[in-house]
């Protein structure tokens, strides 16, 4: 089949796609977007997390035939050109990246959380990232990074009432 769908705001096409191959394979091997990682390929680790119509999903569990005409957002779409997104910067600044294999999925999951909830509690952060496994960091730095990103987003958006009145 010819697969046509939107990736990071751009219409993309791929030819000779088998309907059953994974969205993760299409992104990495056909479209040259290697940010989403292939660690378990069975929905267990979250390293392949992307947005599918605005909702985080494991790209390894989504069949290519299911994404026809839909919108996919990958970790490559978070930055604005050369400027890292606040979540990406926070992961760097908090030292939340070691081997980096889990990082793309965590970035998408954290971005989704902060978009929905600008001041998440620690319990909410843990719950939102529960599907993303890290084998290196012990999670404390990741928690620090998400708190930092939420703080920075709130400050720059100036959307919190206490900031608006300041
Ligand atoms: S590679 Fe998709 S969940 Fe692990
Ligand atoms: S930084 Fe290595 S798996 Fe998370």
PDB file of N, CA and C in Angstrom, residues 3-100:
ATOM      1  N   UNK A   3       1.259   4.602   1.846  1.00  0.00           N
ATOM      2  CA  UNK A   3       0.818   5.170   3.113  1.00  0.00           C
ATOM      3  C   UNK A   3       1.007   6.678   3.071  1.00  0.00           C
ATOM      4  N   UNK A   4      -0.078   7.400   3.332  1.00  0.00           N
ATOM      5  CA  UNK A   4      -0.015   8.863   3.399  1.00  0.00           C
ATOM      6  C   UNK A   4      -0.540   9.296   4.760  1.00  0.00           C
ATOM      7  N   UNK A   5       0.270  10.030   5.485  1.00  0.00           N
ATOM      8  CA  UNK A   5      -0.158  10.549   6.782  1.00  0.00           C
ATOM      9  C   UNK A   5       0.680  11.776   7.116  1.00  0.00           C
ATOM     10  N   UNK A   6       0.315  12.443   8.196  1.00  0.00           N
ATOM     11  CA  UNK A   6       1.012  13.668   8.579  1.00  0.00           C
ATOM     12  C   UNK A   6       1.980  13.362   9.716  1.00  0.00           C
ATOM     13  N   UNK A   7       3.209  13.817   9.557  1.00  0.00           N
ATOM     14  CA  UNK A   7       4.222  13.621  10.601  1.00  0.00           C
ATOM     15  C   UNK A   7       4.810  14.982  10.944  1.00  0.00           C
ATOM     16  N   UNK A   8       4.670  15.347  12.204  1.00  0.00           N
ATOM     17  CA  UNK A   8       5.194  16.631  12.680  1.00  0.00           C
ATOM     18  C   UNK A   8       4.750  17.789  11.778  1.00  0.00           C
ATOM     19  N   UNK A   9       3.476  17.748  11.396  1.00  0.00           N
ATOM     20  CA  UNK A   9       2.876  18.835  10.640  1.00  0.00           C
ATOM     21  C   UNK A   9       3.111  18.790   9.135  1.00  0.00           C
ATOM     22  N   UNK A  10       3.837  17.780   8.663  1.00  0.00           N
ATOM     23  CA  UNK A  10       4.128  17.681   7.216  1.00  0.00           C
ATOM     24  C   UNK A  10       3.511  16.423   6.649  1.00  0.00           C
ATOM     25  N   UNK A  11       2.893  16.528   5.487  1.00  0.00           N
ATOM     26  CA  UNK A  11       2.361  15.317   4.868  1.00  0.00           C
ATOM     27  C   UNK A  11       3.509  14.462   4.353  1.00  0.00           C
ATOM     28  N   UNK A  12       3.478  13.170   4.694  1.00  0.00           N
ATOM     29  CA  UNK A  12       4.531  12.254   4.269  1.00  0.00           C
ATOM     30  C   UNK A  12       3.900  11.056   3.566  1.00  0.00           C
ATOM     31  N   UNK A  13       4.673  10.468   2.662  1.00  0.00           N
ATOM     32  CA  UNK A  13       4.196   9.277   1.941  1.00  0.00           C
ATOM     33  C   UNK A  13       5.272   8.211   1.980  1.00  0.00           C
ATOM     34  N   UNK A  14       4.832   6.974   1.982  1.00  0.00           N
ATOM     35  CA  UNK A  14       5.773   5.860   1.840  1.00  0.00           C
ATOM     36  C   UNK A  14       5.105   4.815   0.963  1.00  0.00           C
ATOM     37  N   UNK A  15       5.868   4.257   0.044  1.00  0.00           N
ATOM     38  CA  UNK A  15       5.329   3.270  -0.906  1.00  0.00           C
ATOM     39  C   UNK A  15       5.709   1.851  -0.492  1.00  0.00           C
ATOM     40  N   UNK A  16       4.928   0.922  -1.010  1.00  0.00           N
ATOM     41  CA  UNK A  16       5.191  -0.509  -0.775  1.00  0.00           C
ATOM     42  C   UNK A  16       5.226  -0.858   0.705  1.00  0.00           C
ATOM     43  N   UNK A  17       4.344  -0.232   1.441  1.00  0.00           N
ATOM     44  CA  UNK A  17       4.266  -0.505   2.878  1.00  0.00           C
ATOM     45  C   UNK A  17       3.314  -1.679   3.104  1.00  0.00           C
ATOM     46  N   UNK A  18       3.756  -2.621   3.915  1.00  0.00           N
ATOM     47  CA  UNK A  18       2.866  -3.716   4.322  1.00  0.00           C
ATOM     48  C   UNK A  18       1.987  -3.187   5.455  1.00  0.00           C
ATOM     49  N   UNK A  19       0.684  -3.388   5.339  1.00  0.00           N
ATOM     50  CA  UNK A  19      -0.257  -2.816   6.320  1.00  0.00           C
ATOM     51  C   UNK A  19       0.080  -3.213   7.749  1.00  0.00           C
ATOM     52  N   UNK A  20       0.684  -4.374   7.911  1.00  0.00           N
ATOM     53  CA  UNK A  20       0.945  -4.875   9.264  1.00  0.00           C
ATOM     54  C   UNK A  20       2.268  -4.443   9.849  1.00  0.00           C
ATOM     55  N   UNK A  21       3.106  -3.759   9.070  1.00  0.00           N
ATOM     56  CA  UNK A  21       4.379  -3.354   9.674  1.00  0.00           C
ATOM     57  C   UNK A  21       4.129  -2.219  10.656  1.00  0.00           C
ATOM     58  N   UNK A  22       5.034  -2.062  11.594  1.00  0.00           N
ATOM     59  CA  UNK A  22       4.740  -1.114  12.672  1.00  0.00           C
ATOM     60  C   UNK A  22       4.985   0.328  12.234  1.00  0.00           C
ATOM     61  N   UNK A  23       4.238   1.223  12.871  1.00  0.00           N
ATOM     62  CA  UNK A  23       4.475   2.656  12.669  1.00  0.00           C
ATOM     63  C   UNK A  23       5.921   2.992  13.036  1.00  0.00           C
ATOM     64  N   UNK A  24       6.439   2.336  14.054  1.00  0.00           N
ATOM     65  CA  UNK A  24       7.826   2.595  14.452  1.00  0.00           C
ATOM     66  C   UNK A  24       8.786   2.267  13.304  1.00  0.00           C
ATOM     67  N   UNK A  25       8.561   1.162  12.634  1.00  0.00           N
ATOM     68  CA  UNK A  25       9.417   0.786  11.500  1.00  0.00           C
ATOM     69  C   UNK A  25       9.285   1.829  10.387  1.00  0.00           C
ATOM     70  N   UNK A  26       8.069   2.249  10.108  1.00  0.00           N
ATOM     71  CA  UNK A  26       7.859   3.244   9.045  1.00  0.00           C
ATOM     72  C   UNK A  26       8.618   4.534   9.365  1.00  0.00           C
ATOM     73  N   UNK A  27       8.489   4.982  10.613  1.00  0.00           N
ATOM     74  CA  UNK A  27       9.154   6.245  10.989  1.00  0.00           C
ATOM     75  C   UNK A  27      10.669   6.119  10.874  1.00  0.00           C
ATOM     76  N   UNK A  28      11.209   5.055  11.449  1.00  0.00           N
ATOM     77  CA  UNK A  28      12.669   4.927  11.524  1.00  0.00           C
ATOM     78  C   UNK A  28      13.295   4.519  10.189  1.00  0.00           C
ATOM     79  N   UNK A  29      12.709   3.513   9.551  1.00  0.00           N
ATOM     80  CA  UNK A  29      13.371   2.907   8.388  1.00  0.00           C
ATOM     81  C   UNK A  29      12.909   3.474   7.054  1.00  0.00           C
ATOM     82  N   UNK A  30      11.715   4.014   7.011  1.00  0.00           N
ATOM     83  CA  UNK A  30      11.236   4.519   5.718  1.00  0.00           C
ATOM     84  C   UNK A  30      11.280   6.047   5.648  1.00  0.00           C
ATOM     85  N   UNK A  31      11.056   6.702   6.784  1.00  0.00           N
ATOM     86  CA  UNK A  31      10.986   8.172   6.750  1.00  0.00           C
ATOM     87  C   UNK A  31      12.223   8.844   7.350  1.00  0.00           C
ATOM     88  N   UNK A  32      13.176   8.073   7.809  1.00  0.00           N
ATOM     89  CA  UNK A  32      14.413   8.654   8.326  1.00  0.00           C
ATOM     90  C   UNK A  32      14.227   9.457   9.597  1.00  0.00           C
ATOM     91  N   UNK A  33      13.338   8.980  10.465  1.00  0.00           N
ATOM     92  CA  UNK A  33      13.113   9.645  11.757  1.00  0.00           C
ATOM     93  C   UNK A  33      13.482   8.653  12.872  1.00  0.00           C
ATOM     94  N   UNK A  34      14.748   8.608  13.244  1.00  0.00           N
ATOM     95  CA  UNK A  34      15.200   7.576  14.190  1.00  0.00           C
ATOM     96  C   UNK A  34      15.056   7.960  15.655  1.00  0.00           C
ATOM     97  N   UNK A  35      14.412   9.114  15.940  1.00  0.00           N
ATOM     98  CA  UNK A  35      14.297   9.550  17.331  1.00  0.00           C
ATOM     99  C   UNK A  35      13.543   8.550  18.185  1.00  0.00           C
ATOM    100  N   UNK A  36      12.428   8.054  17.707  1.00  0.00           N
ATOM    101  CA  UNK A  36      11.648   7.068  18.465  1.00  0.00           C
ATOM    102  C   UNK A  36      12.439   5.761  18.489  1.00  0.00           C
ATOM    103  N   UNK A  37      12.661   5.227  19.679  1.00  0.00           N
ATOM    104  CA  UNK A  37      13.567   4.085  19.817  1.00  0.00           C
ATOM    105  C   UNK A  37      12.832   2.748  19.859  1.00  0.00           C
ATOM    106  N   UNK A  38      13.530   1.741  19.367  1.00  0.00           N
ATOM    107  CA  UNK A  38      13.000   0.387  19.371  1.00  0.00           C
ATOM    108  C   UNK A  38      13.748  -0.422  20.423  1.00  0.00           C
ATOM    109  N   UNK A  39      13.115  -0.581  21.576  1.00  0.00           N
ATOM    110  CA  UNK A  39      13.788  -1.311  22.642  1.00  0.00           C
ATOM    111  C   UNK A  39      13.154  -2.684  22.871  1.00  0.00           C
ATOM    112  N   UNK A  40      11.835  -2.728  23.048  1.00  0.00           N
ATOM    113  CA  UNK A  40      11.211  -4.031  23.351  1.00  0.00           C
ATOM    114  C   UNK A  40      10.318  -4.518  22.207  1.00  0.00           C
ATOM    115  N   UNK A  41       9.804  -3.611  21.446  1.00  0.00           N
ATOM    116  CA  UNK A  41       8.907  -3.918  20.318  1.00  0.00           C
ATOM    117  C   UNK A  41       7.665  -4.683  20.744  1.00  0.00           C
ATOM    118  N   UNK A  42       7.275  -4.538  21.997  1.00  0.00           N
ATOM    119  CA  UNK A  42       6.042  -5.203  22.418  1.00  0.00           C
ATOM    120  C   UNK A  42       5.239  -4.384  23.433  1.00  0.00           C
ATOM    121  N   UNK A  43       5.404  -3.072  23.369  1.00  0.00           N
ATOM    122  CA  UNK A  43       4.554  -2.215  24.186  1.00  0.00           C
ATOM    123  C   UNK A  43       4.889  -2.179  25.660  1.00  0.00           C
ATOM    124  N   UNK A  44       6.083  -2.614  26.032  1.00  0.00           N
ATOM    125  CA  UNK A  44       6.425  -2.699  27.454  1.00  0.00           C
ATOM    126  C   UNK A  44       7.242  -1.524  27.969  1.00  0.00           C
ATOM    127  N   UNK A  45       7.993  -0.835  27.107  1.00  0.00           N
ATOM    128  CA  UNK A  45       9.017   0.079  27.627  1.00  0.00           C
ATOM    129  C   UNK A  45       8.753   1.562  27.357  1.00  0.00           C
ATOM    130  N   UNK A  46       7.934   1.882  26.372  1.00  0.00           N
ATOM    131  CA  UNK A  46       7.622   3.281  26.080  1.00  0.00           C
ATOM    132  C   UNK A  46       8.693   4.047  25.321  1.00  0.00           C
ATOM    133  N   UNK A  47       9.777   3.386  24.933  1.00  0.00           N
ATOM    134  CA  UNK A  47      10.850   4.096  24.219  1.00  0.00           C
ATOM    135  C   UNK A  47      10.412   4.611  22.844  1.00  0.00           C
ATOM    136  N   UNK A  48       9.335   4.048  22.344  1.00  0.00           N
ATOM    137  CA  UNK A  48       8.867   4.397  21.001  1.00  0.00           C
ATOM    138  C   UNK A  48       7.665   5.345  21.046  1.00  0.00           C
ATOM    139  N   UNK A  49       7.410   5.962  22.195  1.00  0.00           N
ATOM    140  CA  UNK A  49       6.184   6.767  22.357  1.00  0.00           C
ATOM    141  C   UNK A  49       6.135   7.943  21.377  1.00  0.00           C
ATOM    142  N   UNK A  50       5.034   8.054  20.680  1.00  0.00           N
ATOM    143  CA  UNK A  50       4.771   9.182  19.766  1.00  0.00           C
ATOM    144  C   UNK A  50       3.353   9.670  20.045  1.00  0.00           C
ATOM    145  N   UNK A  51       3.041  10.825  19.506  1.00  0.00           N
ATOM    146  CA  UNK A  51       1.644  11.271  19.511  1.00  0.00           C
ATOM    147  C   UNK A  51       0.932  10.678  18.291  1.00  0.00           C
ATOM    148  N   UNK A  52      -0.246  10.118  18.513  1.00  0.00           N
ATOM    149  CA  UNK A  52      -1.099   9.678  17.409  1.00  0.00           C
ATOM    150  C   UNK A  52      -2.421  10.433  17.566  1.00  0.00           C
ATOM    151  N   UNK A  53      -2.687  11.333  16.645  1.00  0.00           N
ATOM    152  CA  UNK A  53      -3.840  12.239  16.779  1.00  0.00           C
ATOM    153  C   UNK A  53      -3.854  12.901  18.155  1.00  0.00           C
ATOM    154  N   UNK A  54      -2.662  13.310  18.595  1.00  0.00           N
ATOM    155  CA  UNK A  54      -2.542  14.079  19.827  1.00  0.00           C
ATOM    156  C   UNK A  54      -2.508  13.273  21.107  1.00  0.00           C
ATOM    157  N   UNK A  55      -2.569  11.953  20.989  1.00  0.00           N
ATOM    158  CA  UNK A  55      -2.572  11.102  22.189  1.00  0.00           C
ATOM    159  C   UNK A  55      -1.334  10.207  22.162  1.00  0.00           C
ATOM    160  N   UNK A  56      -0.579  10.136  23.269  1.00  0.00           N
ATOM    161  CA  UNK A  56       0.613   9.282  23.261  1.00  0.00           C
ATOM    162  C   UNK A  56       0.266   7.816  22.978  1.00  0.00           C
ATOM    163  N   UNK A  57       1.102   7.194  22.156  1.00  0.00           N
ATOM    164  CA  UNK A  57       0.893   5.788  21.808  1.00  0.00           C
ATOM    165  C   UNK A  57       2.249   5.147  21.567  1.00  0.00           C
ATOM    166  N   UNK A  58       2.309   3.846  21.784  1.00  0.00           N
ATOM    167  CA  UNK A  58       3.541   3.112  21.483  1.00  0.00           C
ATOM    168  C   UNK A  58       3.560   2.817  19.983  1.00  0.00           C
ATOM    169  N   UNK A  59       4.509   3.412  19.285  1.00  0.00           N
ATOM    170  CA  UNK A  59       4.552   3.258  17.824  1.00  0.00           C
ATOM    171  C   UNK A  59       4.827   1.817  17.412  1.00  0.00           C
ATOM    172  N   UNK A  60       5.421   1.026  18.322  1.00  0.00           N
ATOM    173  CA  UNK A  60       5.700  -0.371  17.961  1.00  0.00           C
ATOM    174  C   UNK A  60       4.432  -1.204  17.939  1.00  0.00           C
ATOM    175  N   UNK A  61       3.360  -0.708  18.564  1.00  0.00           N
ATOM    176  CA  UNK A  61       2.113  -1.480  18.616  1.00  0.00           C
ATOM    177  C   UNK A  61       1.082  -0.996  17.604  1.00  0.00           C
ATOM    178  N   UNK A  62       1.404   0.066  16.867  1.00  0.00           N
ATOM    179  CA  UNK A  62       0.451   0.624  15.900  1.00  0.00           C
ATOM    180  C   UNK A  62       0.842   0.126  14.513  1.00  0.00           C
ATOM    181  N   UNK A  63      -0.108  -0.461  13.808  1.00  0.00           N
ATOM    182  CA  UNK A  63       0.175  -0.962  12.460  1.00  0.00           C
ATOM    183  C   UNK A  63       0.125   0.192  11.459  1.00  0.00           C
ATOM    184  N   UNK A  64       0.991   0.105  10.463  1.00  0.00           N
ATOM    185  CA  UNK A  64       1.046   1.165   9.450  1.00  0.00           C
ATOM    186  C   UNK A  64      -0.329   1.423   8.848  1.00  0.00           C
ATOM    187  N   UNK A  65      -1.077   0.357   8.609  1.00  0.00           N
ATOM    188  CA  UNK A  65      -2.387   0.511   7.985  1.00  0.00           C
ATOM    189  C   UNK A  65      -3.354   1.315   8.841  1.00  0.00           C
ATOM    190  N   UNK A  66      -3.058   1.441  10.129  1.00  0.00           N
ATOM    191  CA  UNK A  66      -3.956   2.191  11.021  1.00  0.00           C
ATOM    192  C   UNK A  66      -3.698   3.691  10.988  1.00  0.00           C
ATOM    193  N   UNK A  67      -2.588   4.131  10.416  1.00  0.00           N
ATOM    194  CA  UNK A  67      -2.257   5.562  10.531  1.00  0.00           C
ATOM    195  C   UNK A  67      -2.571   6.352   9.261  1.00  0.00           C
ATOM    196  N   UNK A  68      -3.094   5.680   8.271  1.00  0.00           N
ATOM    197  CA  UNK A  68      -3.415   6.349   7.030  1.00  0.00           C
ATOM    198  C   UNK A  68      -4.311   7.570   7.293  1.00  0.00           C
ATOM    199  N   UNK A  69      -3.875   8.742   6.831  1.00  0.00           N
ATOM    200  CA  UNK A  69      -4.676   9.961   6.971  1.00  0.00           C
ATOM    201  C   UNK A  69      -4.644  10.580   8.350  1.00  0.00           C
ATOM    202  N   UNK A  70      -3.866   9.989   9.262  1.00  0.00           N
ATOM    203  CA  UNK A  70      -3.867  10.498  10.643  1.00  0.00           C
ATOM    204  C   UNK A  70      -2.626  11.351  10.909  1.00  0.00           C
ATOM    205  N   UNK A  71      -2.583  11.925  12.128  1.00  0.00           N
ATOM    206  CA  UNK A  71      -1.477  12.824  12.487  1.00  0.00           C
ATOM    207  C   UNK A  71      -0.585  12.171  13.524  1.00  0.00           C
ATOM    208  N   UNK A  72       0.687  12.149  13.203  1.00  0.00           N
ATOM    209  CA  UNK A  72       1.666  11.583  14.127  1.00  0.00           C
ATOM    210  C   UNK A  72       2.648  12.686  14.516  1.00  0.00           C
ATOM    211  N   UNK A  73       2.985  12.738  15.783  1.00  0.00           N
ATOM    212  CA  UNK A  73       4.019  13.670  16.247  1.00  0.00           C
ATOM    213  C   UNK A  73       5.122  12.861  16.900  1.00  0.00           C
ATOM    214  N   UNK A  74       6.358  13.104  16.496  1.00  0.00           N
ATOM    215  CA  UNK A  74       7.484  12.362  17.075  1.00  0.00           C
ATOM    216  C   UNK A  74       8.343  13.311  17.904  1.00  0.00           C
ATOM    217  N   UNK A  75       9.329  12.741  18.571  1.00  0.00           N
ATOM    218  CA  UNK A  75      10.227  13.563  19.384  1.00  0.00           C
ATOM    219  C   UNK A  75      10.937  14.607  18.524  1.00  0.00           C
ATOM    220  N   UNK A  76      11.142  14.297  17.257  1.00  0.00           N
ATOM    221  CA  UNK A  76      11.798  15.281  16.372  1.00  0.00           C
ATOM    222  C   UNK A  76      10.961  16.545  16.219  1.00  0.00           C
ATOM    223  N   UNK A  77       9.654  16.429  16.474  1.00  0.00           N
ATOM    224  CA  UNK A  77       8.765  17.573  16.308  1.00  0.00           C
ATOM    225  C   UNK A  77       8.684  18.474  17.532  1.00  0.00           C
ATOM    226  N   UNK A  78       9.349  18.095  18.627  1.00  0.00           N
ATOM    227  CA  UNK A  78       9.240  18.916  19.841  1.00  0.00           C
ATOM    228  C   UNK A  78      10.041  20.210  19.729  1.00  0.00           C
ATOM    229  N   UNK A  79      11.254  20.124  19.193  1.00  0.00           N
ATOM    230  CA  UNK A  79      12.098  21.313  19.099  1.00  0.00           C
ATOM    231  C   UNK A  79      11.557  22.260  18.040  1.00  0.00           C
ATOM    232  N   UNK A  80      11.914  23.525  18.200  1.00  0.00           N
ATOM    233  CA  UNK A  80      11.545  24.531  17.208  1.00  0.00           C
ATOM    234  C   UNK A  80      12.822  24.884  16.432  1.00  0.00           C
ATOM    235  N   UNK A  81      13.036  24.176  15.324  1.00  0.00           N
ATOM    236  CA  UNK A  81      14.300  24.336  14.606  1.00  0.00           C
ATOM    237  C   UNK A  81      15.449  23.892  15.485  1.00  0.00           C
ATOM    238  N   UNK A  82      16.427  24.766  15.688  1.00  0.00           N
ATOM    239  CA  UNK A  82      17.578  24.427  16.532  1.00  0.00           C
ATOM    240  C   UNK A  82      17.294  24.665  18.010  1.00  0.00           C
ATOM    241  N   UNK A  83      16.140  25.270  18.307  1.00  0.00           N
ATOM    242  CA  UNK A  83      15.851  25.608  19.708  1.00  0.00           C
ATOM    243  C   UNK A  83      15.116  24.451  20.382  1.00  0.00           C
ATOM    244  N   UNK A  84      15.739  23.913  21.417  1.00  0.00           N
ATOM    245  CA  UNK A  84      15.118  22.808  22.136  1.00  0.00           C
ATOM    246  C   UNK A  84      13.861  23.286  22.849  1.00  0.00           C
ATOM    247  N   UNK A  85      12.908  22.372  22.959  1.00  0.00           N
ATOM    248  CA  UNK A  85      11.713  22.636  23.747  1.00  0.00           C
ATOM    249  C   UNK A  85      12.086  22.657  25.236  1.00  0.00           C
ATOM    250  N   UNK A  86      11.240  23.284  26.052  1.00  0.00           N
ATOM    251  CA  UNK A  86      11.512  23.382  27.496  1.00  0.00           C
ATOM    252  C   UNK A  86      11.696  22.005  28.128  1.00  0.00           C
ATOM    253  N   UNK A  87      10.950  21.019  27.673  1.00  0.00           N
ATOM    254  CA  UNK A  87      11.081  19.676  28.247  1.00  0.00           C
ATOM    255  C   UNK A  87      12.454  19.092  27.895  1.00  0.00           C
ATOM    256  N   UNK A  88      12.870  19.266  26.659  1.00  0.00           N
ATOM    257  CA  UNK A  88      14.185  18.756  26.256  1.00  0.00           C
ATOM    258  C   UNK A  88      15.297  19.447  27.043  1.00  0.00           C
ATOM    259  N   UNK A  89      15.197  20.770  27.152  1.00  0.00           N
ATOM    260  CA  UNK A  89      16.218  21.517  27.901  1.00  0.00           C
ATOM    261  C   UNK A  89      16.271  21.062  29.355  1.00  0.00           C
ATOM    262  N   UNK A  90      15.105  20.841  29.925  1.00  0.00           N
ATOM    263  CA  UNK A  90      15.059  20.444  31.338  1.00  0.00           C
ATOM    264  C   UNK A  90      15.712  19.081  31.541  1.00  0.00           C
ATOM    265  N   UNK A  91      15.521  18.147  30.619  1.00  0.00           N
ATOM    266  CA  UNK A  91      16.168  16.830  30.745  1.00  0.00           C
ATOM    267  C   UNK A  91      17.688  16.980  30.688  1.00  0.00           C
ATOM    268  N   UNK A  92      18.166  17.869  29.831  1.00  0.00           N
ATOM    269  CA  UNK A  92      19.614  18.108  29.750  1.00  0.00           C
ATOM    270  C   UNK A  92      20.088  18.757  31.052  1.00  0.00           C
ATOM    271  N   UNK A  93      19.419  19.808  31.471  1.00  0.00           N
ATOM    272  CA  UNK A  93      19.871  20.571  32.634  1.00  0.00           C
ATOM    273  C   UNK A  93      19.789  19.769  33.932  1.00  0.00           C
ATOM    274  N   UNK A  94      18.798  18.878  34.022  1.00  0.00           N
ATOM    275  CA  UNK A  94      18.646  18.091  35.256  1.00  0.00           C
ATOM    276  C   UNK A  94      19.517  16.841  35.236  1.00  0.00           C
ATOM    277  N   UNK A  95      20.205  16.593  34.152  1.00  0.00           N
ATOM    278  CA  UNK A  95      21.042  15.386  34.075  1.00  0.00           C
ATOM    279  C   UNK A  95      20.207  14.118  34.020  1.00  0.00           C
ATOM    280  N   UNK A  96      19.051  14.189  33.338  1.00  0.00           N
ATOM    281  CA  UNK A  96      18.126  13.063  33.314  1.00  0.00           C
ATOM    282  C   UNK A  96      18.383  12.101  32.158  1.00  0.00           C
ATOM    283  N   UNK A  97      19.499  12.287  31.465  1.00  0.00           N
ATOM    284  CA  UNK A  97      19.812  11.434  30.306  1.00  0.00           C
ATOM    285  C   UNK A  97      21.124  10.719  30.570  1.00  0.00           C
ATOM    286  N   UNK A  98      21.092   9.399  30.494  1.00  0.00           N
ATOM    287  CA  UNK A  98      22.367   8.664  30.547  1.00  0.00           C
ATOM    288  C   UNK A  98      22.587   7.999  29.184  1.00  0.00           C
ATOM    289  N   UNK A  99      22.145   6.753  28.991  1.00  0.00           N
ATOM    290  CA  UNK A  99      22.346   6.172  27.644  1.00  0.00           C
ATOM    291  C   UNK A  99      21.424   6.831  26.632  1.00  0.00           C
ATOM    292  N   UNK A 100      20.290   7.380  27.108  1.00  0.00           N
ATOM    293  CA  UNK A 100      19.386   8.122  26.231  1.00  0.00           C
ATOM    294  C   UNK A 100      18.370   7.275  25.497  1.00  0.00           C
TER     295      UNK A 100
END
